[in-house]
């Protein structure tokens, strides 16, 4: 028995990212079930997660269904007190809860003008006054929390508060939104976080771009860590016979850092191509 988490497209579903970070960033195992947004896939998937109707929705090993990301955070923290989902210090924990709750309920202008899209970065998105007001409030909250905790994350070590703001950091990066240098440094930390990198890499492998998120703003390179050069290739032949993830025989191939590697399915090849260094099992092979 395991945790089962219903999620939407990783490149676009900001709430799914939050929900998944509550597992991956805290070392809690979870099995994900992906449905494409704007199709009937999510509704079909969620028939097994009654009465959930949004992504993420969680089914616990005892069969309890939990939707609403803030409820997932609270229940996981109760079930895994050792994981550090909320800070141990009562004052920092209270601050983290304030931050997560305000995120859960607010920042509507930012969320609607700049929907999360992990596949692009723009030079300018003409933010409205309402978006700028949301950003100013976020700057205040982040500085307030880091002044109290001393950093490096919002409330000391990485906590649920950071998981809740990871999609905001992604929006600031994707839409080149104006924030203070201190807030930008916090955004940069998110872009380099191993779990965030893994999620974004899987977001590149999840299927076609969703038309709903397309914008005509001028583009720039993604401002996070630049991945090792990699591309899928046809035909057999690779340094490894066994997939670094499953140990199964390789069937899908890629050129990574000028060398040929094999994987046992297209998704694992493509998530590796998107960001090879995000994957410890691949990097162990790459460095062996
Ligand atoms: N308040 C919910 C929001 C979840 C949400 O809106 N998820 C979006 C994907 S990011 C979704 O499921 N959209 C599909 C739909 O609403 O039908 C939470 O905290 O989890």
PDB file of C-alpha atoms and ligand atoms in Angstrom:
ATOM      1  CA  UNK A   1       0.000   0.000   0.000  1.00  0.00           C
ATOM      2  CA  UNK A   2       1.223   3.471  -0.838  1.00  0.00           C
ATOM      3  CA  UNK A   3       0.131   7.058  -1.180  1.00  0.00           C
ATOM      4  CA  UNK A   4      -1.573   7.693  -4.540  1.00  0.00           C
ATOM      5  CA  UNK A   5      -1.609  11.267  -5.822  1.00  0.00           C
ATOM      6  CA  UNK A   6      -3.755  12.417  -8.753  1.00  0.00           C
ATOM      7  CA  UNK A   7      -2.043  15.276 -10.574  1.00  0.00           C
ATOM      8  CA  UNK A   8      -2.471  17.380 -13.718  1.00  0.00           C
ATOM      9  CA  UNK A   9       0.109  18.217 -16.401  1.00  0.00           C
ATOM     10  CA  UNK A  10       3.315  18.941 -14.533  1.00  0.00           C
ATOM     11  CA  UNK A  11       4.297  21.918 -16.689  1.00  0.00           C
ATOM     12  CA  UNK A  12       1.085  23.771 -15.891  1.00  0.00           C
ATOM     13  CA  UNK A  13      -0.596  22.454 -12.749  1.00  0.00           C
ATOM     14  CA  UNK A  14       0.721  24.649  -9.965  1.00  0.00           C
ATOM     15  CA  UNK A  15      -1.364  22.974  -7.268  1.00  0.00           C
ATOM     16  CA  UNK A  16      -0.144  19.564  -8.380  1.00  0.00           C
ATOM     17  CA  UNK A  17       3.426  20.832  -8.030  1.00  0.00           C
ATOM     18  CA  UNK A  18       2.719  21.938  -4.465  1.00  0.00           C
ATOM     19  CA  UNK A  19       1.114  18.614  -3.605  1.00  0.00           C
ATOM     20  CA  UNK A  20       3.946  16.572  -5.073  1.00  0.00           C
ATOM     21  CA  UNK A  21       6.653  18.681  -3.397  1.00  0.00           C
ATOM     22  CA  UNK A  22       5.060  17.811  -0.055  1.00  0.00           C
ATOM     23  CA  UNK A  23       6.196  14.255  -0.793  1.00  0.00           C
ATOM     24  CA  UNK A  24       9.354  14.486  -2.867  1.00  0.00           C
ATOM     25  CA  UNK A  25      11.050  17.320  -0.977  1.00  0.00           C
ATOM     26  CA  UNK A  26      10.409  15.556   2.341  1.00  0.00           C
ATOM     27  CA  UNK A  27      11.407  12.029   1.364  1.00  0.00           C
ATOM     28  CA  UNK A  28       7.893  10.505   1.490  1.00  0.00           C
ATOM     29  CA  UNK A  29       7.190   7.921  -1.222  1.00  0.00           C
ATOM     30  CA  UNK A  30       4.189   8.502  -3.495  1.00  0.00           C
ATOM     31  CA  UNK A  31       2.771   7.016  -6.678  1.00  0.00           C
ATOM     32  CA  UNK A  32       1.528   9.676  -9.090  1.00  0.00           C
ATOM     33  CA  UNK A  33      -1.392   9.310 -11.512  1.00  0.00           C
ATOM     34  CA  UNK A  34      -1.340  11.962 -14.225  1.00  0.00           C
ATOM     35  CA  UNK A  35      -4.323  13.342 -16.115  1.00  0.00           C
ATOM     36  CA  UNK A  36      -4.211  15.957 -18.833  1.00  0.00           C
ATOM     37  CA  UNK A  37      -5.994  19.185 -17.868  1.00  0.00           C
ATOM     38  CA  UNK A  38      -8.736  20.502 -20.195  1.00  0.00           C
ATOM     39  CA  UNK A  39      -9.749  16.972 -21.134  1.00  0.00           C
ATOM     40  CA  UNK A  40     -12.057  14.508 -19.395  1.00  0.00           C
ATOM     41  CA  UNK A  41      -9.019  12.564 -18.146  1.00  0.00           C
ATOM     42  CA  UNK A  42      -8.990  14.298 -14.751  1.00  0.00           C
ATOM     43  CA  UNK A  43     -12.663  13.612 -14.068  1.00  0.00           C
ATOM     44  CA  UNK A  44     -12.136   9.979 -15.071  1.00  0.00           C
ATOM     45  CA  UNK A  45      -9.050   9.623 -12.884  1.00  0.00           C
ATOM     46  CA  UNK A  46     -10.837  11.196  -9.936  1.00  0.00           C
ATOM     47  CA  UNK A  47     -13.606   8.605 -10.011  1.00  0.00           C
ATOM     48  CA  UNK A  48     -11.083   6.592  -7.994  1.00  0.00           C
ATOM     49  CA  UNK A  49     -10.583   9.526  -5.598  1.00  0.00           C
ATOM     50  CA  UNK A  50     -14.184  10.361  -4.602  1.00  0.00           C
ATOM     51  CA  UNK A  51     -15.155  13.118  -3.740  1.00  0.00           C
ATOM     52  CA  UNK A  52     -12.021  14.886  -5.071  1.00  0.00           C
ATOM     53  CA  UNK A  53     -12.574  17.026  -8.148  1.00  0.00           C
ATOM     54  CA  UNK A  54      -9.265  18.893  -8.528  1.00  0.00           C
ATOM     55  CA  UNK A  55      -5.581  18.078  -8.834  1.00  0.00           C
ATOM     56  CA  UNK A  56      -3.903  17.284  -6.560  1.00  0.00           C
ATOM     57  CA  UNK A  57      -6.069  14.796  -4.735  1.00  0.00           C
ATOM     58  CA  UNK A  58      -4.465  12.220  -2.458  1.00  0.00           C
ATOM     59  CA  UNK A  59      -5.521   8.721  -1.470  1.00  0.00           C
ATOM     60  CA  UNK A  60      -3.700   7.539   1.647  1.00  0.00           C
ATOM     61  CA  UNK A  61      -2.592   3.927   2.203  1.00  0.00           C
ATOM     62  CA  UNK A  62      -5.654   3.436   4.445  1.00  0.00           C
ATOM     63  CA  UNK A  63      -7.936   4.627   1.617  1.00  0.00           C
ATOM     64  CA  UNK A  64      -8.735   8.108   2.931  1.00  0.00           C
ATOM     65  CA  UNK A  65      -9.147  10.686   0.159  1.00  0.00           C
ATOM     66  CA  UNK A  66      -7.780  14.196   0.747  1.00  0.00           C
ATOM     67  CA  UNK A  67      -8.190  17.057  -1.703  1.00  0.00           C
ATOM     68  CA  UNK A  68      -7.183  20.714  -1.112  1.00  0.00           C
ATOM     69  CA  UNK A  69      -3.434  21.109  -0.966  1.00  0.00           C
ATOM     70  CA  UNK A  70      -3.413  22.727   2.434  1.00  0.00           C
ATOM     71  CA  UNK A  71      -5.280  19.735   3.875  1.00  0.00           C
ATOM     72  CA  UNK A  72      -2.773  17.389   2.218  1.00  0.00           C
ATOM     73  CA  UNK A  73       0.060  19.336   3.889  1.00  0.00           C
ATOM     74  CA  UNK A  74      -1.562  19.189   7.308  1.00  0.00           C
ATOM     75  CA  UNK A  75      -2.424  15.493   7.120  1.00  0.00           C
ATOM     76  CA  UNK A  76       1.023  14.500   5.840  1.00  0.00           C
ATOM     77  CA  UNK A  77       2.647  16.546   8.602  1.00  0.00           C
ATOM     78  CA  UNK A  78       0.499  14.727  11.185  1.00  0.00           C
ATOM     79  CA  UNK A  79       1.286  11.315   9.736  1.00  0.00           C
ATOM     80  CA  UNK A  80       5.022  12.022   9.240  1.00  0.00           C
ATOM     81  CA  UNK A  81       6.135  14.283  12.111  1.00  0.00           C
ATOM     82  CA  UNK A  82       9.766  13.347  11.459  1.00  0.00           C
ATOM     83  CA  UNK A  83       9.687  14.691   7.883  1.00  0.00           C
ATOM     84  CA  UNK A  84       9.817  18.374   8.901  1.00  0.00           C
ATOM     85  CA  UNK A  85       6.954  19.473   6.662  1.00  0.00           C
ATOM     86  CA  UNK A  86       6.269  22.312   9.103  1.00  0.00           C
ATOM     87  CA  UNK A  87       9.159  23.881  11.087  1.00  0.00           C
ATOM     88  CA  UNK A  88       9.677  22.426  14.570  1.00  0.00           C
ATOM     89  CA  UNK A  89      10.050  25.856  16.178  1.00  0.00           C
ATOM     90  CA  UNK A  90       6.525  27.041  17.176  1.00  0.00           C
ATOM     91  CA  UNK A  91       7.052  30.649  16.024  1.00  0.00           C
ATOM     92  CA  UNK A  92       8.489  29.630  12.665  1.00  0.00           C
ATOM     93  CA  UNK A  93       5.774  26.999  12.299  1.00  0.00           C
ATOM     94  CA  UNK A  94       3.105  29.636  12.848  1.00  0.00           C
ATOM     95  CA  UNK A  95       4.765  31.887  10.265  1.00  0.00           C
ATOM     96  CA  UNK A  96       4.916  29.028   7.761  1.00  0.00           C
ATOM     97  CA  UNK A  97       1.215  28.361   8.279  1.00  0.00           C
ATOM     98  CA  UNK A  98       0.356  32.031   7.718  1.00  0.00           C
ATOM     99  CA  UNK A  99       2.341  32.037   4.478  1.00  0.00           C
ATOM    100  CA  UNK A 100       0.795  28.839   3.161  1.00  0.00           C
ATOM    101  CA  UNK A 101      -2.731  29.946   4.082  1.00  0.00           C
ATOM    102  CA  UNK A 102      -2.345  33.324   2.370  1.00  0.00           C
ATOM    103  CA  UNK A 103      -1.034  31.570  -0.724  1.00  0.00           C
ATOM    104  CA  UNK A 104      -3.890  29.098  -0.650  1.00  0.00           C
ATOM    105  CA  UNK A 105      -6.492  31.854  -0.516  1.00  0.00           C
ATOM    106  CA  UNK A 106      -4.935  34.729  -2.409  1.00  0.00           C
ATOM    107  CA  UNK A 107      -2.847  36.268  -5.173  1.00  0.00           C
ATOM    108  CA  UNK A 108      -5.663  35.921  -7.679  1.00  0.00           C
ATOM    109  CA  UNK A 109      -4.319  38.606 -10.056  1.00  0.00           C
ATOM    110  CA  UNK A 110      -0.887  36.989 -10.265  1.00  0.00           C
ATOM    111  CA  UNK A 111      -2.362  33.538 -10.717  1.00  0.00           C
ATOM    112  CA  UNK A 112      -4.703  34.567 -13.521  1.00  0.00           C
ATOM    113  CA  UNK A 113      -2.358  36.923 -15.419  1.00  0.00           C
ATOM    114  CA  UNK A 114       0.620  34.570 -15.137  1.00  0.00           C
ATOM    115  CA  UNK A 115      -0.541  30.948 -15.143  1.00  0.00           C
ATOM    116  CA  UNK A 116       2.329  28.622 -14.321  1.00  0.00           C
ATOM    117  CA  UNK A 117       4.172  27.408 -17.406  1.00  0.00           C
ATOM    118  CA  UNK A 118       7.450  25.606 -16.787  1.00  0.00           C
ATOM    119  CA  UNK A 119       8.224  25.238 -20.499  1.00  0.00           C
ATOM    120  CA  UNK A 120       8.938  28.896 -21.344  1.00  0.00           C
ATOM    121  CA  UNK A 121      10.359  32.142 -20.034  1.00  0.00           C
ATOM    122  CA  UNK A 122       9.338  35.573 -21.332  1.00  0.00           C
ATOM    123  CA  UNK A 123      11.171  38.893 -21.168  1.00  0.00           C
ATOM    124  CA  UNK A 124       8.017  40.847 -20.262  1.00  0.00           C
ATOM    125  CA  UNK A 125       4.349  40.080 -19.681  1.00  0.00           C
ATOM    126  CA  UNK A 126       3.049  43.645 -19.104  1.00  0.00           C
ATOM    127  CA  UNK A 127       2.004  42.982 -15.488  1.00  0.00           C
ATOM    128  CA  UNK A 128      -1.099  44.906 -14.391  1.00  0.00           C
ATOM    129  CA  UNK A 129      -1.242  47.053 -11.250  1.00  0.00           C
ATOM    130  CA  UNK A 130      -3.059  44.235  -9.509  1.00  0.00           C
ATOM    131  CA  UNK A 131      -0.263  41.795 -10.407  1.00  0.00           C
ATOM    132  CA  UNK A 132       2.339  44.283  -9.155  1.00  0.00           C
ATOM    133  CA  UNK A 133       0.383  44.654  -5.904  1.00  0.00           C
ATOM    134  CA  UNK A 134       0.391  40.859  -5.447  1.00  0.00           C
ATOM    135  CA  UNK A 135       4.143  40.808  -6.068  1.00  0.00           C
ATOM    136  CA  UNK A 136       4.705  43.613  -3.546  1.00  0.00           C
ATOM    137  CA  UNK A 137       2.744  41.651  -0.950  1.00  0.00           C
ATOM    138  CA  UNK A 138       4.755  38.500  -1.703  1.00  0.00           C
ATOM    139  CA  UNK A 139       7.980  40.476  -1.297  1.00  0.00           C
ATOM    140  CA  UNK A 140       6.774  41.710   2.116  1.00  0.00           C
ATOM    141  CA  UNK A 141       5.777  38.211   3.259  1.00  0.00           C
ATOM    142  CA  UNK A 142       9.005  36.565   2.116  1.00  0.00           C
ATOM    143  CA  UNK A 143      11.184  39.258   3.761  1.00  0.00           C
ATOM    144  CA  UNK A 144       9.141  39.078   6.975  1.00  0.00           C
ATOM    145  CA  UNK A 145       9.572  35.305   7.154  1.00  0.00           C
ATOM    146  CA  UNK A 146      13.274  35.317   6.299  1.00  0.00           C
ATOM    147  CA  UNK A 147      13.978  38.103   8.800  1.00  0.00           C
ATOM    148  CA  UNK A 148      12.384  35.945  11.500  1.00  0.00           C
ATOM    149  CA  UNK A 149      14.032  32.676  10.467  1.00  0.00           C
ATOM    150  CA  UNK A 150      17.405  33.831   9.160  1.00  0.00           C
ATOM    151  CA  UNK A 151      16.761  31.729   6.019  1.00  0.00           C
ATOM    152  CA  UNK A 152      17.921  30.132   3.850  1.00  0.00           C
ATOM    153  CA  UNK A 153      14.301  29.188   2.988  1.00  0.00           C
ATOM    154  CA  UNK A 154      11.278  31.117   4.224  1.00  0.00           C
ATOM    155  CA  UNK A 155      11.131  29.617   7.682  1.00  0.00           C
ATOM    156  CA  UNK A 156      14.638  28.175   8.042  1.00  0.00           C
ATOM    157  CA  UNK A 157      14.933  24.737   6.435  1.00  0.00           C
ATOM    158  CA  UNK A 158      12.726  23.950   3.401  1.00  0.00           C
ATOM    159  CA  UNK A 159       9.150  23.581   4.674  1.00  0.00           C
ATOM    160  CA  UNK A 160       5.586  23.426   3.372  1.00  0.00           C
ATOM    161  CA  UNK A 161       5.686  27.230   3.125  1.00  0.00           C
ATOM    162  CA  UNK A 162       8.358  26.900   0.435  1.00  0.00           C
ATOM    163  CA  UNK A 163       6.412  24.164  -1.349  1.00  0.00           C
ATOM    164  CA  UNK A 164       3.432  26.522  -1.464  1.00  0.00           C
ATOM    165  CA  UNK A 165       5.501  29.338  -2.989  1.00  0.00           C
ATOM    166  CA  UNK A 166       7.455  27.201  -5.483  1.00  0.00           C
ATOM    167  CA  UNK A 167       4.893  27.894  -8.257  1.00  0.00           C
ATOM    168  CA  UNK A 168       5.105  31.626  -7.456  1.00  0.00           C
ATOM    169  CA  UNK A 169       8.884  31.428  -7.858  1.00  0.00           C
ATOM    170  CA  UNK A 170       8.279  29.601 -11.155  1.00  0.00           C
ATOM    171  CA  UNK A 171       5.949  32.387 -12.331  1.00  0.00           C
ATOM    172  CA  UNK A 172       8.462  35.093 -11.411  1.00  0.00           C
ATOM    173  CA  UNK A 173      11.072  33.166 -13.416  1.00  0.00           C
ATOM    174  CA  UNK A 174       8.813  32.398 -16.374  1.00  0.00           C
ATOM    175  CA  UNK A 175       7.321  35.880 -16.755  1.00  0.00           C
ATOM    176  CA  UNK A 176      10.406  37.866 -15.632  1.00  0.00           C
ATOM    177  CA  UNK A 177       8.319  39.599 -12.972  1.00  0.00           C
ATOM    178  CA  UNK A 178       9.806  42.522 -11.020  1.00  0.00           C
ATOM    179  CA  UNK A 179      10.728  41.648  -7.424  1.00  0.00           C
ATOM    180  CA  UNK A 180      13.428  42.766  -4.990  1.00  0.00           C
ATOM    181  CA  UNK A 181      16.953  41.312  -5.285  1.00  0.00           C
ATOM    182  CA  UNK A 182      16.310  39.350  -2.100  1.00  0.00           C
ATOM    183  CA  UNK A 183      13.133  37.826  -3.471  1.00  0.00           C
ATOM    184  CA  UNK A 184      14.919  37.045  -6.730  1.00  0.00           C
ATOM    185  CA  UNK A 185      17.615  35.187  -4.767  1.00  0.00           C
ATOM    186  CA  UNK A 186      14.862  33.106  -3.157  1.00  0.00           C
ATOM    187  CA  UNK A 187      13.381  32.395  -6.609  1.00  0.00           C
ATOM    188  CA  UNK A 188      16.817  31.263  -7.806  1.00  0.00           C
ATOM    189  CA  UNK A 189      17.011  28.813  -4.881  1.00  0.00           C
ATOM    190  CA  UNK A 190      13.724  27.263  -5.971  1.00  0.00           C
ATOM    191  CA  UNK A 191      14.866  26.850  -9.576  1.00  0.00           C
ATOM    192  CA  UNK A 192      17.910  24.901  -8.358  1.00  0.00           C
ATOM    193  CA  UNK A 193      16.050  22.756  -5.786  1.00  0.00           C
ATOM    194  CA  UNK A 194      16.443  19.070  -6.774  1.00  0.00           C
ATOM    195  CA  UNK A 195      12.740  18.264  -6.442  1.00  0.00           C
ATOM    196  CA  UNK A 196      11.729  21.319  -8.452  1.00  0.00           C
ATOM    197  CA  UNK A 197      14.213  20.386 -11.177  1.00  0.00           C
ATOM    198  CA  UNK A 198      12.827  16.850 -11.335  1.00  0.00           C
ATOM    199  CA  UNK A 199       9.242  18.073 -11.563  1.00  0.00           C
ATOM    200  CA  UNK A 200      10.108  20.594 -14.297  1.00  0.00           C
ATOM    201  CA  UNK A 201      12.021  17.933 -16.239  1.00  0.00           C
ATOM    202  CA  UNK A 202       8.989  15.618 -16.086  1.00  0.00           C
ATOM    203  CA  UNK A 203       6.864  18.595 -17.151  1.00  0.00           C
ATOM    204  CA  UNK A 204       8.830  18.707 -20.384  1.00  0.00           C
ATOM    205  CA  UNK A 205       8.150  15.008 -20.991  1.00  0.00           C
ATOM    206  CA  UNK A 206       4.416  15.136 -20.243  1.00  0.00           C
ATOM    207  CA  UNK A 207       3.068  15.662 -23.776  1.00  0.00           C
ATOM    208  CA  UNK A 208       2.200  18.466 -26.172  1.00  0.00           C
ATOM    209  CA  UNK A 209       2.017  22.108 -25.097  1.00  0.00           C
ATOM    210  CA  UNK A 210      -1.420  23.126 -23.816  1.00  0.00           C
ATOM    211  CA  UNK A 211      -2.865  25.892 -26.001  1.00  0.00           C
ATOM    212  CA  UNK A 212      -4.557  27.568 -23.008  1.00  0.00           C
ATOM    213  CA  UNK A 213      -1.158  28.611 -21.609  1.00  0.00           C
ATOM    214  CA  UNK A 214       0.288  29.990 -24.862  1.00  0.00           C
ATOM    215  CA  UNK A 215       1.286  33.678 -24.770  1.00  0.00           C
ATOM    216  CA  UNK A 216       2.873  35.808 -27.493  1.00  0.00           C
ATOM    217  CA  UNK A 217       5.318  37.655 -25.236  1.00  0.00           C
ATOM    218  CA  UNK A 218       8.962  37.777 -26.360  1.00  0.00           C
ATOM    219  CA  UNK A 219      10.913  34.826 -25.013  1.00  0.00           C
ATOM    220  CA  UNK A 220      14.202  34.390 -23.182  1.00  0.00           C
ATOM    221  CA  UNK A 221      16.069  31.286 -21.951  1.00  0.00           C
ATOM    222  CA  UNK A 222      14.849  29.669 -18.722  1.00  0.00           C
ATOM    223  CA  UNK A 223      16.725  31.517 -15.933  1.00  0.00           C
ATOM    224  CA  UNK A 224      17.424  28.405 -13.836  1.00  0.00           C
ATOM    225  CA  UNK A 225      20.403  26.030 -13.989  1.00  0.00           C
ATOM    226  CA  UNK A 226      21.322  25.221 -17.585  1.00  0.00           C
ATOM    227  CA  UNK A 227      21.056  21.470 -18.239  1.00  0.00           C
ATOM    228  CA  UNK A 228      23.709  19.290 -19.872  1.00  0.00           C
ATOM    229  CA  UNK A 229      23.128  19.255 -23.653  1.00  0.00           C
ATOM    230  CA  UNK A 230      20.909  16.277 -24.520  1.00  0.00           C
ATOM    231  CA  UNK A 231      18.507  15.049 -27.225  1.00  0.00           C
ATOM    232  CA  UNK A 232      16.590  11.856 -28.024  1.00  0.00           C
ATOM    233  CA  UNK A 233      18.112   9.724 -30.802  1.00  0.00           C
ATOM    234  CA  UNK A 234      16.740   6.913 -32.961  1.00  0.00           C
ATOM    235  CA  UNK A 235      18.162   3.436 -33.212  1.00  0.00           C
ATOM    236  CA  UNK A 236      19.860   1.121 -30.766  1.00  0.00           C
ATOM    237  CA  UNK A 237      23.297   1.442 -29.230  1.00  0.00           C
ATOM    238  CA  UNK A 238      24.170   2.821 -25.816  1.00  0.00           C
ATOM    239  CA  UNK A 239      26.828   2.650 -23.112  1.00  0.00           C
ATOM    240  CA  UNK A 240      24.356   0.946 -20.763  1.00  0.00           C
ATOM    241  CA  UNK A 241      22.286  -2.187 -21.355  1.00  0.00           C
ATOM    242  CA  UNK A 242      20.034  -1.682 -18.320  1.00  0.00           C
ATOM    243  CA  UNK A 243      17.797   1.332 -17.684  1.00  0.00           C
ATOM    244  CA  UNK A 244      19.233   3.409 -14.806  1.00  0.00           C
ATOM    245  CA  UNK A 245      15.771   3.668 -13.258  1.00  0.00           C
ATOM    246  CA  UNK A 246      14.184   0.229 -13.660  1.00  0.00           C
ATOM    247  CA  UNK A 247      17.127  -2.059 -14.448  1.00  0.00           C
ATOM    248  CA  UNK A 248      15.116  -3.364 -17.451  1.00  0.00           C
ATOM    249  CA  UNK A 249      16.671  -3.742 -20.934  1.00  0.00           C
ATOM    250  CA  UNK A 250      16.992  -0.419 -22.776  1.00  0.00           C
ATOM    251  CA  UNK A 251      14.659   0.401 -25.681  1.00  0.00           C
ATOM    252  CA  UNK A 252      14.783   4.227 -25.972  1.00  0.00           C
ATOM    253  CA  UNK A 253      17.958   6.206 -26.566  1.00  0.00           C
ATOM    254  CA  UNK A 254      19.412   9.676 -26.073  1.00  0.00           C
ATOM    255  CA  UNK A 255      22.630  11.569 -26.680  1.00  0.00           C
ATOM    256  CA  UNK A 256      23.588  13.212 -23.404  1.00  0.00           C
ATOM    257  CA  UNK A 257      26.791  15.208 -22.998  1.00  0.00           C
ATOM    258  CA  UNK A 258      27.995  13.725 -26.308  1.00  0.00           C
ATOM    259  CA  UNK A 259      27.444  10.094 -25.147  1.00  0.00           C
ATOM    260  CA  UNK A 260      24.671   7.597 -25.932  1.00  0.00           C
ATOM    261  CA  UNK A 261      22.513   6.273 -23.108  1.00  0.00           C
ATOM    262  CA  UNK A 262      19.490   3.973 -23.089  1.00  0.00           C
ATOM    263  CA  UNK A 263      16.244   3.871 -21.094  1.00  0.00           C
ATOM    264  CA  UNK A 264      13.348   1.436 -20.875  1.00  0.00           C
ATOM    265  CA  UNK A 265      10.614   3.855 -21.947  1.00  0.00           C
ATOM    266  CA  UNK A 266      10.110   7.199 -23.682  1.00  0.00           C
ATOM    267  CA  UNK A 267       9.017   9.114 -20.572  1.00  0.00           C
ATOM    268  CA  UNK A 268      12.147   8.230 -18.586  1.00  0.00           C
ATOM    269  CA  UNK A 269      14.326   9.070 -21.577  1.00  0.00           C
ATOM    270  CA  UNK A 270      12.598  12.408 -22.119  1.00  0.00           C
ATOM    271  CA  UNK A 271      12.616  13.483 -18.453  1.00  0.00           C
ATOM    272  CA  UNK A 272      16.355  12.749 -18.417  1.00  0.00           C
ATOM    273  CA  UNK A 273      16.947  14.634 -21.662  1.00  0.00           C
ATOM    274  CA  UNK A 274      15.127  17.662 -20.195  1.00  0.00           C
ATOM    275  CA  UNK A 275      17.525  17.903 -17.231  1.00  0.00           C
ATOM    276  CA  UNK A 276      20.035  15.041 -16.826  1.00  0.00           C
ATOM    277  CA  UNK A 277      21.476  16.375 -13.566  1.00  0.00           C
ATOM    278  CA  UNK A 278      18.073  16.304 -11.886  1.00  0.00           C
ATOM    279  CA  UNK A 279      18.210  12.495 -11.711  1.00  0.00           C
ATOM    280  CA  UNK A 280      20.627  10.949  -9.186  1.00  0.00           C
ATOM    281  CA  UNK A 281      20.307   7.454 -10.698  1.00  0.00           C
ATOM    282  CA  UNK A 282      21.191   8.746 -14.151  1.00  0.00           C
ATOM    283  CA  UNK A 283      24.052  10.890 -12.845  1.00  0.00           C
ATOM    284  CA  UNK A 284      25.471   7.864 -11.002  1.00  0.00           C
ATOM    285  CA  UNK A 285      25.552   6.072 -14.380  1.00  0.00           C
ATOM    286  CA  UNK A 286      26.911   9.147 -16.179  1.00  0.00           C
ATOM    287  CA  UNK A 287      29.755   9.482 -13.697  1.00  0.00           C
ATOM    288  CA  UNK A 288      30.529   5.754 -13.447  1.00  0.00           C
TER     289      UNK A 288
HETATM  290  N1  LIG B   1      -7.927  24.697  -3.877  1.00  0.00           N
HETATM  291  C1  LIG B   1      -7.393  23.570  -4.633  1.00  0.00           C
HETATM  292  C2  LIG B   1      -7.076  24.060  -6.034  1.00  0.00           C
HETATM  293  C3  LIG B   1      -6.714  22.919  -6.970  1.00  0.00           C
HETATM  294  C4  LIG B   1      -6.892  23.290  -8.425  1.00  0.00           C
HETATM  295  O1  LIG B   1      -7.558  24.268  -8.773  1.00  0.00           O
HETATM  296  N2  LIG B   1      -6.309  22.457  -9.287  1.00  0.00           N
HETATM  297  C5  LIG B   1      -6.441  22.643 -10.715  1.00  0.00           C
HETATM  298  C6  LIG B   1      -5.139  22.262 -11.417  1.00  0.00           C
HETATM  299  S1  LIG B   1      -3.799  23.331 -10.960  1.00  0.00           S
HETATM  300  C7  LIG B   1      -7.494  21.738 -11.262  1.00  0.00           C
HETATM  301  O2  LIG B   1      -7.707  20.653 -10.763  1.00  0.00           O
HETATM  302  N3  LIG B   1      -8.167  22.189 -12.314  1.00  0.00           N
HETATM  303  C8  LIG B   1      -9.116  21.372 -13.009  1.00  0.00           C
HETATM  304  C9  LIG B   1     -10.514  21.728 -12.668  1.00  0.00           C
HETATM  305  O3  LIG B   1     -10.714  22.634 -11.838  1.00  0.00           O
HETATM  306  O4  LIG B   1     -11.399  21.096 -13.234  1.00  0.00           O
HETATM  307  C10 LIG B   1      -6.156  23.003  -3.920  1.00  0.00           C
HETATM  308  O5  LIG B   1      -5.690  23.629  -2.965  1.00  0.00           O
HETATM  309  O6  LIG B   1      -5.675  21.905  -4.225  1.00  0.00           O
END
